[in-house]
Tab-separated table of C-alpha atoms in Angstrom:
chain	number	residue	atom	x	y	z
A	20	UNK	CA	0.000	0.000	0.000
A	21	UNK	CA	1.452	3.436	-0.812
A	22	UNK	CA	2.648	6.059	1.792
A	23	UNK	CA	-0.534	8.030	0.490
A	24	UNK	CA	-3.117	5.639	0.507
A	25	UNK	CA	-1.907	4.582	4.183
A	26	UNK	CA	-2.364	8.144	5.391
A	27	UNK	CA	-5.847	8.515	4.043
A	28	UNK	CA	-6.927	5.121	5.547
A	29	UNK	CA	-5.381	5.954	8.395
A	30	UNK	CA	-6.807	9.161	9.083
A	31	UNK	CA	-10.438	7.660	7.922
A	32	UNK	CA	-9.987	5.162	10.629
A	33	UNK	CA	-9.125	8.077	13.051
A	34	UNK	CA	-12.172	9.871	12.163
A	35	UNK	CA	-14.320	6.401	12.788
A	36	UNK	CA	-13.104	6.138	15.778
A	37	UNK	CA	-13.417	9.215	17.332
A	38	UNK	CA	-16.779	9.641	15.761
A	39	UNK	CA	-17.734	6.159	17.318
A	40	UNK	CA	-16.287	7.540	20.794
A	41	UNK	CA	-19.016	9.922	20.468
A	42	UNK	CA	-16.292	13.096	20.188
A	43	UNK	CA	-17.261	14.584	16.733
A	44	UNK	CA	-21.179	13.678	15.762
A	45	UNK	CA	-22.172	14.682	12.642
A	46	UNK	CA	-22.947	18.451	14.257
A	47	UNK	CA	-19.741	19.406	15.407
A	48	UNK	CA	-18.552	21.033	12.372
A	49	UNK	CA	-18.339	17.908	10.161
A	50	UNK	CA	-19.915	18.047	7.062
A	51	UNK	CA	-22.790	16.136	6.597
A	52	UNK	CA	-24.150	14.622	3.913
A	53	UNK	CA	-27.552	16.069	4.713
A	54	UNK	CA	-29.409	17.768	7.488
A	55	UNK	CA	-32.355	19.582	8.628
A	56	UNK	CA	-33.592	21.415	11.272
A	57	UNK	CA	-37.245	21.521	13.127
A	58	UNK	CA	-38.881	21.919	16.137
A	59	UNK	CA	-41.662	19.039	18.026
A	60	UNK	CA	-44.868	20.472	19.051
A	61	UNK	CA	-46.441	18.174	21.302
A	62	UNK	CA	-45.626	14.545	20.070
A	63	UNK	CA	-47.217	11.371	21.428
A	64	UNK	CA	-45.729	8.114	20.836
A	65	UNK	CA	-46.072	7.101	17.841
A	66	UNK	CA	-45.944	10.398	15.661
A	67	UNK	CA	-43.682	9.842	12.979
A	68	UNK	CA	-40.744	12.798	11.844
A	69	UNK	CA	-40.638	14.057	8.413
A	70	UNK	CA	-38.572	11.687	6.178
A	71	UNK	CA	-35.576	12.187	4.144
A	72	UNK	CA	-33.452	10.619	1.773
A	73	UNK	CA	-29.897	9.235	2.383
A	74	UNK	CA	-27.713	8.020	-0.743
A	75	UNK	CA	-24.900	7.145	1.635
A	76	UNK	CA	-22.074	8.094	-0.011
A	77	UNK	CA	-20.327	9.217	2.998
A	78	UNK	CA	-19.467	7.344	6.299
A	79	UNK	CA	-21.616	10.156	8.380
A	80	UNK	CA	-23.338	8.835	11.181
A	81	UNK	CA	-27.254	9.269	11.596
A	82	UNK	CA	-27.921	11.799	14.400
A	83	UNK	CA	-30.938	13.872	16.148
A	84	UNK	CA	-29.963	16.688	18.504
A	85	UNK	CA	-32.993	18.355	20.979
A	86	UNK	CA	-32.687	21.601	22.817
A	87	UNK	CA	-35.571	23.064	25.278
A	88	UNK	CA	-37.440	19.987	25.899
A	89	UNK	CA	-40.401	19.507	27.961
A	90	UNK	CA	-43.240	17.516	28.629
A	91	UNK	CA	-46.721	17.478	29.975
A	92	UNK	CA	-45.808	16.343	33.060
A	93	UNK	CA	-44.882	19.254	34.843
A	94	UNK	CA	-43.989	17.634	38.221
A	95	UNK	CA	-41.480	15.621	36.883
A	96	UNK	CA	-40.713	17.211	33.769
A	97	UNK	CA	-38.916	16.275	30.506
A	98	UNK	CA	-37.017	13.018	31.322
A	99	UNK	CA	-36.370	11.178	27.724
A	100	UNK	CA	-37.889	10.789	24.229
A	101	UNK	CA	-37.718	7.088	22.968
A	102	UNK	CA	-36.891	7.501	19.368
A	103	UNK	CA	-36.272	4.538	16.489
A	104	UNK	CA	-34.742	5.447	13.384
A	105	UNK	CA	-36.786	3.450	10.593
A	106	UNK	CA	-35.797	2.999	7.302
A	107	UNK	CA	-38.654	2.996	4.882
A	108	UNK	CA	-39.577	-0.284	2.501
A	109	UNK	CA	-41.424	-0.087	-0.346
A	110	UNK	CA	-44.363	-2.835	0.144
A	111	UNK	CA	-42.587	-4.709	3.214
A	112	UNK	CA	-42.331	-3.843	6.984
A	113	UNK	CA	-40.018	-0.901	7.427
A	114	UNK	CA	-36.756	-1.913	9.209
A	115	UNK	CA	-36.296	-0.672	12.309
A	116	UNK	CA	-32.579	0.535	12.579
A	117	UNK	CA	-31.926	1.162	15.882
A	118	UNK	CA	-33.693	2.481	19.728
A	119	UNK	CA	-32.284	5.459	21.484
A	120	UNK	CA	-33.037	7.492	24.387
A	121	UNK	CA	-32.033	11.586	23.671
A	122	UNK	CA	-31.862	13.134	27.023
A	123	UNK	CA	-32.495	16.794	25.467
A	124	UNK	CA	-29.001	16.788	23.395
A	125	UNK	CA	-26.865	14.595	20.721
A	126	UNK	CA	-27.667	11.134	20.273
A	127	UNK	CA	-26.157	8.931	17.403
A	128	UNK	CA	-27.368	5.868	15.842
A	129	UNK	CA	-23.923	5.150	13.572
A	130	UNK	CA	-23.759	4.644	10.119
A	131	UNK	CA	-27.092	2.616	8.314
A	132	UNK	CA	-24.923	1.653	5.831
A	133	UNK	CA	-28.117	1.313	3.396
A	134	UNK	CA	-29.285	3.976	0.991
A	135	UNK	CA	-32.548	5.003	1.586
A	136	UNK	CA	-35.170	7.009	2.878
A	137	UNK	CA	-35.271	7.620	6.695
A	138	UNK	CA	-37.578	8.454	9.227
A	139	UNK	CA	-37.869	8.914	13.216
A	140	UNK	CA	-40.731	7.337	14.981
A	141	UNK	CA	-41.093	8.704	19.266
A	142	UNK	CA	-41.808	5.106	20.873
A	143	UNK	CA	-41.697	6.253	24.182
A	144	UNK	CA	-42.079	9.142	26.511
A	145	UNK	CA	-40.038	9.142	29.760
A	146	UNK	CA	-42.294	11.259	32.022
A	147	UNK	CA	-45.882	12.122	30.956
A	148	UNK	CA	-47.324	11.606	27.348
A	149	UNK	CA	-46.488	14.152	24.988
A	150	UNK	CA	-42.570	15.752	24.306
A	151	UNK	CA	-42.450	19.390	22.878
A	152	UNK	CA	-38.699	20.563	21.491
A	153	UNK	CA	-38.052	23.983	21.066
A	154	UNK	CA	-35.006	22.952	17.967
A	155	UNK	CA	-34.400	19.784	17.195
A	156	UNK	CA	-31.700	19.097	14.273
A	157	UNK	CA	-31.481	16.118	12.288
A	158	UNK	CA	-28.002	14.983	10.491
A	159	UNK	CA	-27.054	12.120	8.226
């Protein structure tokens, strides 16, 4: 393997890394392949995000950040959103790609490795029964 091509593979397998570590998701000044942003106005499980389309030509991880979240329980407050990240099938079950729990900032879900189009779906509210999100962002 040339000097070159061992650089590049070894700084792509830096990046990996420290994106697996959790140190540089796709909002930290990486560029993403894609991303939008939106707020949640009173979700219930399950209410469904917008969807978008990922080719997957890069190595990005799938991410959804939230910032000022509450809920309607307003003893307890905003504890956690349960979110899955689906990946839409044309005439077939969509395939659930992964669970995660966003605490009110970053949460990753790694790379799908699949082209596709992409969705969120809330599962789960931690306290009380409906989330509202002031910003969420959504990166891929």
């Amino acid at each position: 393997m040339s000097t070159r091509r061992r650089k590049a593979a070894g700084l792509l397998a830096g990046v990996a890394l420290l994106g697996f570590g959790g140190i540089t998701p796709a909002n930290a000044g990486v560029t993403a392949e894609g991303q939008f942003e939106s707020e949640i106005k009173w979700w219930t499980a399950p209410t469904e995000s917008r969807r978008w389309s990922d080719n997957n030509d890069t190595w990005d991880y799938t991410g959804i950040y939230f910032a000022g979240c509450r809920s309607d329980d307003d003893y307890r407050g905003y504890d956690y959103a349960s979110l899955s990240l689906w990946k839409y099938v044309s005439y077939a079950p969509d395939r659930n790609k992964g669970t995660r729990n966003n605490y009110c900032g970053w949460v990753d879900y790694g790379d799908p490795d699949d082209a596709g189009t992409y969705y969120f779906s809330l599962a789960d509210v931690g306290n009380g029964d409906y989330i509202k999100i002031d910003y969420v962002k959504v990166a891929w």
